[in-house]
PDB file of C-alpha atoms in Angstrom:
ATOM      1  CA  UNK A   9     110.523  92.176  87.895  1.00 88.00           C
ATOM      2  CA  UNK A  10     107.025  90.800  89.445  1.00 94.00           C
ATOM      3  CA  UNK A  11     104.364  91.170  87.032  1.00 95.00           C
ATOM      4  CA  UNK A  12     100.932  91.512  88.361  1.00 95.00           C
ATOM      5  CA  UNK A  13      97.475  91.000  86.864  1.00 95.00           C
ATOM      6  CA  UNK A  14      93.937  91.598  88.266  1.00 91.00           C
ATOM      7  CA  UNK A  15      90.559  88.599  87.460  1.00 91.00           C
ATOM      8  CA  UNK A  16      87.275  89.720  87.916  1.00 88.00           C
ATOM      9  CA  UNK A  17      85.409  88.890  84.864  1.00 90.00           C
ATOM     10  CA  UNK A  18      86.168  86.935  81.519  1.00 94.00           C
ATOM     11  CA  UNK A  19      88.271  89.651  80.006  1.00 94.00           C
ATOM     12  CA  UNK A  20      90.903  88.576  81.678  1.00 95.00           C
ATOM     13  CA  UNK A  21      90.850  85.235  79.618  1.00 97.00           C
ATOM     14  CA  UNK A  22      92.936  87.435  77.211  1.00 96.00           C
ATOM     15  CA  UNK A  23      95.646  87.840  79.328  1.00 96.00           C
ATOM     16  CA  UNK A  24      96.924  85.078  77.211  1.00 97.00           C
ATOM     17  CA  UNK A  25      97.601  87.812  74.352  1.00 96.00           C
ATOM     18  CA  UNK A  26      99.654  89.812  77.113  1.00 96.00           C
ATOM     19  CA  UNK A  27     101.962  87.107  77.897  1.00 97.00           C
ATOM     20  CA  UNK A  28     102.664  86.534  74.066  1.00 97.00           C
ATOM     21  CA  UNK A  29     103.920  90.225  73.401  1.00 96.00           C
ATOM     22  CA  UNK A  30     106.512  89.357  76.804  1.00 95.00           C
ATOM     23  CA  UNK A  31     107.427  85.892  75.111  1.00 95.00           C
ATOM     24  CA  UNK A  32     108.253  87.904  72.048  1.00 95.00           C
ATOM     25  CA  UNK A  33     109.577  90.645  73.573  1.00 94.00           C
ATOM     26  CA  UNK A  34     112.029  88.388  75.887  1.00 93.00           C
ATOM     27  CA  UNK A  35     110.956  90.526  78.780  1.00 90.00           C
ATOM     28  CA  UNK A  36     112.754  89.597  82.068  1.00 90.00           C
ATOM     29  CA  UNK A  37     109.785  88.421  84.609  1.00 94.00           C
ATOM     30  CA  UNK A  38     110.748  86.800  87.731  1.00 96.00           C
ATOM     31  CA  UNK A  39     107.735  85.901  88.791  1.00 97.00           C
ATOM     32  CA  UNK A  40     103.722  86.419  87.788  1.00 98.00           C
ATOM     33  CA  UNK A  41     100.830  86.864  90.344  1.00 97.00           C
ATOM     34  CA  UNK A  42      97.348  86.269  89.452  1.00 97.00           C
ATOM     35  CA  UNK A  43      93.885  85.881  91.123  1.00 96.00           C
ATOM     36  CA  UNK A  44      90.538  85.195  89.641  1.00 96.00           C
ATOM     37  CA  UNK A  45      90.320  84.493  85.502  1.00 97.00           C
ATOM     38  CA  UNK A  46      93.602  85.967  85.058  1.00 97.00           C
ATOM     39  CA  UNK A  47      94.697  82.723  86.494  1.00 98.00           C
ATOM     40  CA  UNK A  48      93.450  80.502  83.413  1.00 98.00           C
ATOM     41  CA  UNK A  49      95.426  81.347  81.112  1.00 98.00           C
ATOM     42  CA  UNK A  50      98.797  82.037  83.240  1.00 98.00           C
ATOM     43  CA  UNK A  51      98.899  78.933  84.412  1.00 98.00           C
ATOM     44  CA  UNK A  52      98.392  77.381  80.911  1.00 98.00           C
ATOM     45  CA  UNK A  53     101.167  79.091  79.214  1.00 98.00           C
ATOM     46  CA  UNK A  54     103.308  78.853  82.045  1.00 98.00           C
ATOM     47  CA  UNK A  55     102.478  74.372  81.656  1.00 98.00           C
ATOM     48  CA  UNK A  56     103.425  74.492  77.935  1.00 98.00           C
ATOM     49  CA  UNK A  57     106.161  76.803  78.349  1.00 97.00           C
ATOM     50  CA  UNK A  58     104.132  78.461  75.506  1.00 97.00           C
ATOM     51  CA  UNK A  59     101.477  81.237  75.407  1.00 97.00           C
ATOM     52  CA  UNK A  60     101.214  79.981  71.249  1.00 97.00           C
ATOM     53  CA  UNK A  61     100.147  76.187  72.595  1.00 98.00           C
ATOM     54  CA  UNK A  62      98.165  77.867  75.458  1.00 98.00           C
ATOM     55  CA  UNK A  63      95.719  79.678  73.261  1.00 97.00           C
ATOM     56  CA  UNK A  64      94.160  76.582  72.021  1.00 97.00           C
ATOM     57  CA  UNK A  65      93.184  75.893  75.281  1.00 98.00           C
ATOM     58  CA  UNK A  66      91.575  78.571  76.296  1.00 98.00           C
ATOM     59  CA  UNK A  67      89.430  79.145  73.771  1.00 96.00           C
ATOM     60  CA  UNK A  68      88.324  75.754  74.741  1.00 97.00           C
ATOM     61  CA  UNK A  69      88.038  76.870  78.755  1.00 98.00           C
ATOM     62  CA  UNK A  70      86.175  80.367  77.696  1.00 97.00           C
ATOM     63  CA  UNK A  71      83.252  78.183  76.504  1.00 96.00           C
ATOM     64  CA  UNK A  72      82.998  75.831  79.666  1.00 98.00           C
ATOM     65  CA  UNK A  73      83.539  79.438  81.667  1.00 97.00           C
ATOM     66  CA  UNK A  74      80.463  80.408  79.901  1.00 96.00           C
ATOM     67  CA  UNK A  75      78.161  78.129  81.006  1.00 96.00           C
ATOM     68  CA  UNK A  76      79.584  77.811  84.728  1.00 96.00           C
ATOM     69  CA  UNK A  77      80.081  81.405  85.665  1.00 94.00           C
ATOM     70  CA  UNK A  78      77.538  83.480  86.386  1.00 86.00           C
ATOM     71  CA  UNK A  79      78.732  87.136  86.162  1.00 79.00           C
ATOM     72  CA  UNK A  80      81.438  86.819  83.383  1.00 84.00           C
ATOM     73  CA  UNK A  81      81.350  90.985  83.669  1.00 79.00           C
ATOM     74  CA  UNK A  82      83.023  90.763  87.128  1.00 72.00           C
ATOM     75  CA  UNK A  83      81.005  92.559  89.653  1.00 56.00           C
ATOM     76  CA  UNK A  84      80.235  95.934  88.536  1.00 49.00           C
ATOM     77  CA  UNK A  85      77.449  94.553  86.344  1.00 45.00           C
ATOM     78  CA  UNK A  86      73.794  94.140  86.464  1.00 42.00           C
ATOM     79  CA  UNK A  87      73.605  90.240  87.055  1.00 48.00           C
ATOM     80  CA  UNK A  88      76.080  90.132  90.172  1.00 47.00           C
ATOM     81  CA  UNK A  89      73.310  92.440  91.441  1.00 46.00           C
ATOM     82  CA  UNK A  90      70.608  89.743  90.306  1.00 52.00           C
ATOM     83  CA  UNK A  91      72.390  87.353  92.538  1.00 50.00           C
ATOM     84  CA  UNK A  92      72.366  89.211  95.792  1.00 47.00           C
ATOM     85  CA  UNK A  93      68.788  89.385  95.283  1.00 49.00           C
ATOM     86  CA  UNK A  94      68.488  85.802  94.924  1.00 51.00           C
ATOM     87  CA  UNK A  95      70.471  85.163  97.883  1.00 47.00           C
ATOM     88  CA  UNK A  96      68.225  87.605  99.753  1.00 48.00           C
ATOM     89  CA  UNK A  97      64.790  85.528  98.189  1.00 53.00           C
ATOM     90  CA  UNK A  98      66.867  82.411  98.994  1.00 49.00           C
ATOM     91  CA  UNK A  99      68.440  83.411 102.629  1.00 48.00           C
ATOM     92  CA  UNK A 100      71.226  81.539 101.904  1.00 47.00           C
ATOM     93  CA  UNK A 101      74.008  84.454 103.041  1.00 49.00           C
ATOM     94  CA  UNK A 102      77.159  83.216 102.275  1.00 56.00           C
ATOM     95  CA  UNK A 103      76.199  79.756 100.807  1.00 69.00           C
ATOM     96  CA  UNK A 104      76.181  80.921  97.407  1.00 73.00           C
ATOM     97  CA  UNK A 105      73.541  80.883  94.531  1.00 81.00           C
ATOM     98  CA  UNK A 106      75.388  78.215  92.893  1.00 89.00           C
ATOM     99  CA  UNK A 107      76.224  74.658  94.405  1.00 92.00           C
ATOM    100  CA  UNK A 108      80.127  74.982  95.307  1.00 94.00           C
ATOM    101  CA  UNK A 109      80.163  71.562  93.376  1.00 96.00           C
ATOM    102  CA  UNK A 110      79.948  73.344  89.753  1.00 97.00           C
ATOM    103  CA  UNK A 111      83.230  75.167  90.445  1.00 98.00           C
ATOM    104  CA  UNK A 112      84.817  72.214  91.713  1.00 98.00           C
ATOM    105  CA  UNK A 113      83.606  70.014  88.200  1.00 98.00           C
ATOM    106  CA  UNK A 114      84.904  72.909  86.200  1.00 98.00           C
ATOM    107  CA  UNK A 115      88.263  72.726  87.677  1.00 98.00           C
ATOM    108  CA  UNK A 116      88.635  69.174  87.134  1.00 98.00           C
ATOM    109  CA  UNK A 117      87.847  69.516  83.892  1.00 98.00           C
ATOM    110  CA  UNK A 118      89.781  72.132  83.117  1.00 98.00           C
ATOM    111  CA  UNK A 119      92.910  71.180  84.814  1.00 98.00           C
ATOM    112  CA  UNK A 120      95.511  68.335  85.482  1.00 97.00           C
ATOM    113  CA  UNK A 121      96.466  66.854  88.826  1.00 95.00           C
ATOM    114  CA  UNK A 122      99.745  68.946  88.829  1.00 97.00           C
ATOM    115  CA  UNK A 123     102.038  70.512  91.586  1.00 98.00           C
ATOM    116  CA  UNK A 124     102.353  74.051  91.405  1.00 98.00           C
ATOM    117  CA  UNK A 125     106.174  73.841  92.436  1.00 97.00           C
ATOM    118  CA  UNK A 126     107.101  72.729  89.492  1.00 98.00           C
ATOM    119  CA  UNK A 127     106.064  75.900  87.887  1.00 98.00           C
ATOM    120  CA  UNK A 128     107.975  78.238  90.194  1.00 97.00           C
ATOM    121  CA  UNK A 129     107.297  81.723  88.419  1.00 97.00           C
ATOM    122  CA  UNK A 130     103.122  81.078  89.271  1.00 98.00           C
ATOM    123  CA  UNK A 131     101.501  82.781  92.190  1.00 98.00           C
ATOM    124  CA  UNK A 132      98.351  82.208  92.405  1.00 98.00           C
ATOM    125  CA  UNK A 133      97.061  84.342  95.169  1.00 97.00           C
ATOM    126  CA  UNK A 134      93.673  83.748  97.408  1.00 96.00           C
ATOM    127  CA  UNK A 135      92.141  85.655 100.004  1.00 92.00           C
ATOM    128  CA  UNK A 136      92.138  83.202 103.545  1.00 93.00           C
ATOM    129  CA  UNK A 137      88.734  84.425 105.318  1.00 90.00           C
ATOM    130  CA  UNK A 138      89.929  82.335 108.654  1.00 90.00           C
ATOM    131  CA  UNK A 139      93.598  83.989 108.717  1.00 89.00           C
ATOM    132  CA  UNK A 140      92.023  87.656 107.146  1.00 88.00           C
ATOM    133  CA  UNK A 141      94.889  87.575 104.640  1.00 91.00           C
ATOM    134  CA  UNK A 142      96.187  87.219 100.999  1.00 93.00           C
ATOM    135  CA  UNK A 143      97.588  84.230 100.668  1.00 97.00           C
ATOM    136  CA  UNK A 144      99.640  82.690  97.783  1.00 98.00           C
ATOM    137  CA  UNK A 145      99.133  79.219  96.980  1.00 98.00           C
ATOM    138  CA  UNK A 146     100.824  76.373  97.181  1.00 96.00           C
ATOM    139  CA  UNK A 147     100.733  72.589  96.014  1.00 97.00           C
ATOM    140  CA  UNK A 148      98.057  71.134  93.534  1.00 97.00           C
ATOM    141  CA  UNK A 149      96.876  73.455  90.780  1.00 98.00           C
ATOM    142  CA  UNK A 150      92.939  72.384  91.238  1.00 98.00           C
ATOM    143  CA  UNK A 151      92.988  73.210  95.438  1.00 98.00           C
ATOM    144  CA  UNK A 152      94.528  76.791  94.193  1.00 98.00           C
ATOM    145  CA  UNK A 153      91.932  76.852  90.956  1.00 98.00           C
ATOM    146  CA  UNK A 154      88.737  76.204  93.257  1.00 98.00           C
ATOM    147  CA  UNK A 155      90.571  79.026  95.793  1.00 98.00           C
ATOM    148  CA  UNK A 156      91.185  81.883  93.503  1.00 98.00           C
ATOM    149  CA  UNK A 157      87.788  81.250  91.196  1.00 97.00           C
ATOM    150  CA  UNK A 158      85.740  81.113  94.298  1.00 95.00           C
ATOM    151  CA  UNK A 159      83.863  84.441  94.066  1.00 90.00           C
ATOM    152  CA  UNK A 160      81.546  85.498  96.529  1.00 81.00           C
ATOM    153  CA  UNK A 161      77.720  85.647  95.819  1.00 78.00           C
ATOM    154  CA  UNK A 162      78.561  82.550  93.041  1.00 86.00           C
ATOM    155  CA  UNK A 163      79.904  80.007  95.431  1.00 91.00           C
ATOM    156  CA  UNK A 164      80.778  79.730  99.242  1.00 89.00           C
ATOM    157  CA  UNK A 165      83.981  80.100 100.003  1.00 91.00           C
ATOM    158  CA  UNK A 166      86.243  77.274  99.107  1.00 95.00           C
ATOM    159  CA  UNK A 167      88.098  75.468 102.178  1.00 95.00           C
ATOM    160  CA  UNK A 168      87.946  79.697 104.042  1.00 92.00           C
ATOM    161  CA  UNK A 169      89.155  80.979 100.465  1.00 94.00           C
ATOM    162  CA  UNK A 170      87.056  83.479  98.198  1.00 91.00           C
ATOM    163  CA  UNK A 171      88.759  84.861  95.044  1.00 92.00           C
ATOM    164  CA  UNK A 172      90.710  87.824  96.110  1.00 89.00           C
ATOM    165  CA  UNK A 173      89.236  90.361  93.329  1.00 85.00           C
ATOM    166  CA  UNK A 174      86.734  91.948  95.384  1.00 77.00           C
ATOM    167  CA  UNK A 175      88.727  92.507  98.359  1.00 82.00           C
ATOM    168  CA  UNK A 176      92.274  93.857  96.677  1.00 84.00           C
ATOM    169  CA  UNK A 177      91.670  93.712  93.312  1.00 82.00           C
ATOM    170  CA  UNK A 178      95.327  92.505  92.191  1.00 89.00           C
ATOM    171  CA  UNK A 179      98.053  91.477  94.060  1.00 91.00           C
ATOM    172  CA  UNK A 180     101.214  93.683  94.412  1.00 90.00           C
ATOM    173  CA  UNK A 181     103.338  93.577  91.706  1.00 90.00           C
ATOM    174  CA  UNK A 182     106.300  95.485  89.792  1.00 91.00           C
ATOM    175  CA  UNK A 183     104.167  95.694  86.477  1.00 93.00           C
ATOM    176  CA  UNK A 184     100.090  96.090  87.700  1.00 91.00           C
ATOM    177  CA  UNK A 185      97.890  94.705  84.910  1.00 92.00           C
ATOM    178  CA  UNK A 186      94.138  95.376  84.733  1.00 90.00           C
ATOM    179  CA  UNK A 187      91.465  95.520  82.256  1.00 86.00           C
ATOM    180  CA  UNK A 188      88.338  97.036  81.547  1.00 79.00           C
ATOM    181  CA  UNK A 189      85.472  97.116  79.363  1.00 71.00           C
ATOM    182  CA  UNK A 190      83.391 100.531  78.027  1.00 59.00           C
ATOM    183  CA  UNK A 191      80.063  99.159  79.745  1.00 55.00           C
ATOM    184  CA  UNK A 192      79.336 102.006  82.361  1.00 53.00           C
ATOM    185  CA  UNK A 193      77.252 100.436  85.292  1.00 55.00           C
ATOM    186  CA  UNK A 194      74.202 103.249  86.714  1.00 62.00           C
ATOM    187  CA  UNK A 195      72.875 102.177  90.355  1.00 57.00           C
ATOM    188  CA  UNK A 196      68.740 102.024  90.320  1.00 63.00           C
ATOM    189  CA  UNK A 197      68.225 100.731  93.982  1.00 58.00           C
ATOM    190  CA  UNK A 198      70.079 100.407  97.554  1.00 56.00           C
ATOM    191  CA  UNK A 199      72.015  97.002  96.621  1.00 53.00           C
ATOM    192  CA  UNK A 200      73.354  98.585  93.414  1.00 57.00           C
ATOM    193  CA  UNK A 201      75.434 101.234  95.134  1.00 55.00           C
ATOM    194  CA  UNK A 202      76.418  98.824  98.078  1.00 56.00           C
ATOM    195  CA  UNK A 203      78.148  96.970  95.280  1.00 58.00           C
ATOM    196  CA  UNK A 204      79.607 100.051  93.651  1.00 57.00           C
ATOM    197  CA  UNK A 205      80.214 100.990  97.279  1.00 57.00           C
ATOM    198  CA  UNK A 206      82.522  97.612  97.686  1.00 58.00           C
ATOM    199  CA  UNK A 207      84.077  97.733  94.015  1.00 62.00           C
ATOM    200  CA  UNK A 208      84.692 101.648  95.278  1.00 59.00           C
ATOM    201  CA  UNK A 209      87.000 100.371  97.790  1.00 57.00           C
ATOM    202  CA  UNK A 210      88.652  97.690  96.003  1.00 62.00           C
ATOM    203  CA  UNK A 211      89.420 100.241  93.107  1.00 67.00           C
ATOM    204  CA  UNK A 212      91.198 102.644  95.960  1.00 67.00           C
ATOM    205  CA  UNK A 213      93.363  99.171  96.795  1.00 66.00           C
ATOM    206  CA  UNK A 214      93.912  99.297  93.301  1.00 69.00           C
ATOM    207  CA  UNK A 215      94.937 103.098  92.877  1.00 71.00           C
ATOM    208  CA  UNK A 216      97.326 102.382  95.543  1.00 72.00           C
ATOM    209  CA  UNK A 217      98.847  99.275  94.603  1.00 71.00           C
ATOM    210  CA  UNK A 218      99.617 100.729  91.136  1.00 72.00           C
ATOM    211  CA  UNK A 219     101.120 103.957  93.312  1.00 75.00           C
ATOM    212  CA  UNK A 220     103.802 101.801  94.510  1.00 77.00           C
ATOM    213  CA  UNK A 221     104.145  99.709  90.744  1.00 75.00           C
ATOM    214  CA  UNK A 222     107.347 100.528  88.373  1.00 87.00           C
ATOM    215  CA  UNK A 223     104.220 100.305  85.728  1.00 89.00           C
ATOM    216  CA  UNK A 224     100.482 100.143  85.677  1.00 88.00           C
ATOM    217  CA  UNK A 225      99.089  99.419  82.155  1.00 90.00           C
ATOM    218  CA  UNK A 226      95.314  99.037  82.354  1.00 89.00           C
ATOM    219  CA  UNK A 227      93.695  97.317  79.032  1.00 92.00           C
ATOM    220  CA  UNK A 228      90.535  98.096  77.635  1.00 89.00           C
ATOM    221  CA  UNK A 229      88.430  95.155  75.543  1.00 89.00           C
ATOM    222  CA  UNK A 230      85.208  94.355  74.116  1.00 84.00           C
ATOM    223  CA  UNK A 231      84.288  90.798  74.249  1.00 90.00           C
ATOM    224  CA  UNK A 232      84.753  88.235  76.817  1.00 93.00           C
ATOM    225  CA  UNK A 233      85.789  85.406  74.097  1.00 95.00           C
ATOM    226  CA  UNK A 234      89.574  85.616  73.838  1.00 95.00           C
ATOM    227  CA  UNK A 235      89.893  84.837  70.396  1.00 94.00           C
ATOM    228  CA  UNK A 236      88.205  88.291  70.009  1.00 93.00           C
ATOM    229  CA  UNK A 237      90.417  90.053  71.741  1.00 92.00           C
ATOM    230  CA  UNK A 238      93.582  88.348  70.315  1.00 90.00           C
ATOM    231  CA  UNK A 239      94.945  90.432  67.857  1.00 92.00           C
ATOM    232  CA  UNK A 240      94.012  94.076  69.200  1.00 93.00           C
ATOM    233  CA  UNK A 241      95.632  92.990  72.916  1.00 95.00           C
ATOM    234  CA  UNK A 242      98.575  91.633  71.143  1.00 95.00           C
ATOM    235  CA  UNK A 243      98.880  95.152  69.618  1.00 95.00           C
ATOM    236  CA  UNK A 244      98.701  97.449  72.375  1.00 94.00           C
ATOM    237  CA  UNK A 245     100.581  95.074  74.603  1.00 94.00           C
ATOM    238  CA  UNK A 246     103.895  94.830  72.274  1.00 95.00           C
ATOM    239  CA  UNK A 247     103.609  98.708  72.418  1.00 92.00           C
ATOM    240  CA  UNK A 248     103.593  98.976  75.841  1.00 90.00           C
ATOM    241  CA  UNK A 249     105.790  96.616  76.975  1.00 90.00           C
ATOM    242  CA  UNK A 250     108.523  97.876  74.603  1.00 88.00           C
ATOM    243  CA  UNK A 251     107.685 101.257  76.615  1.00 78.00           C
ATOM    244  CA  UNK A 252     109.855  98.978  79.767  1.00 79.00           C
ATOM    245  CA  UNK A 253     112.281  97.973  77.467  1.00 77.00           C
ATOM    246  CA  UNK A 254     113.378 101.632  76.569  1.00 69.00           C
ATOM    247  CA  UNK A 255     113.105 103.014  80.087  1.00 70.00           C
ATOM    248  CA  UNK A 256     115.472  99.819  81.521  1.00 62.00           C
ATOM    249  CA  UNK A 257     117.615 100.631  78.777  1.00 58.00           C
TER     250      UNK A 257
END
């Protein structure tokens, strides 16, 4: 089975509390598709073969994500809307409020020089603005990094890539993984519901994505640090992934 997760804000750091429940529960995954934050921490405990040696690190990562990210909510929240109006002060369209240089710095600090081939169940998916397509990525882990953490409003797009949250949400997948926090978003002015408007229509992607899924699981946490949400993902995950085991057997 393909297992699927979603990116758009910091929450999705503790995806690494998700793949420890699968280690554990010796779940049978062919192959694991990511874009945005979700990426992080897949590709770590994919590299040590661990999700236990992984954690370390991205406890480490969530602070440097901190300080270089700008709307660790994802984009349903009130400072992605501070941005556009930036931009709109600025007139910078597409260039980004942030210097496409801090994402690029991040991801060499965050990550080795390493070939993505060599870690065959990894898809790290981007969405090609040229070509108008998803795209999964291939070669060295920092191009794909700089691709799939490229959100728009933050950053221009990378090389013609933009994270691929905000225009599918998740890429297809047997098992669909999202997450979600309690923080209800109200629209005051005309840019507020254009972006509810857009996360309206990624959320329909979403709906029918998980339509088509074996299993959609959608997690619900309450701080962006990791080490946080440790223990209470670990929980719920190892109770619903045993939910697969039963139905396959």
């Amino acid at each position: 089975m393909n297992l699927s997760f979603g990116g758009d804000s910091a929450y999705y750091l503790s995806v690494i509390s998700i793949l420890k429940a699968i280690e554990e529960l010796k779940l049978d995954i062919d192959e694991i598709h990511c874009t945005g934050f979700s990426c992080i921490p897949i590709f770590y405990s994919e590299y040590f073969k661990s999700s236990d040696k992984a954690y370390p690190r991205i406890k480490e990562i969530y602070k440097d994500v901190v300080k270089t990210f700008k709307f660790l909510g994802g984009f349903i929240h009130m400072d992605v809307v501070n941005q556009m109006f930036m931009l709109y002060k600025m007139q910078r369209g597409m260039n980004g409020i942030t210097p496409q240089r801090h994402l690029i710095n991040f991801v060499n600090r965050n990550f080795p020089k390493f070939e993505l081939e060599r870690l065959p169940r990894v898809k790290i998916h981007a969405f090609n603005l040229e070509n108008f397509s998803d795209e999964v990525l291939s070669g060295n882990v920092q191009e794909a990094m700089c691709a799939t953490l490229c959100f728009p409003v933050q950053f221009s797009p990378y090389k013609n890539y933009i994270s691929g949250v905000w225009v599918y949400g998740v890429p297809k997948g047997d098992i669909i993984i999202t997450m979600k926090s309690e923080d209800q978003y109200k629209p005051k002015n005309a840019i507020d519901y254009m972006i509810l408007s857009t996360l309206g229509r990624t959320k329909e992607i979403i709906k029918i994505r998980s339509q088509s899924a074996k299993f959609t699981f959608e997690f619900e946490v309450e701080s962006f640090d990791p080490s946080r949400n440790s223990l209470k993902i670990y929980e719920v995950a190892m109770e619903r992934f045993s939910e697969i085991i039963k139905t396959k057997n």
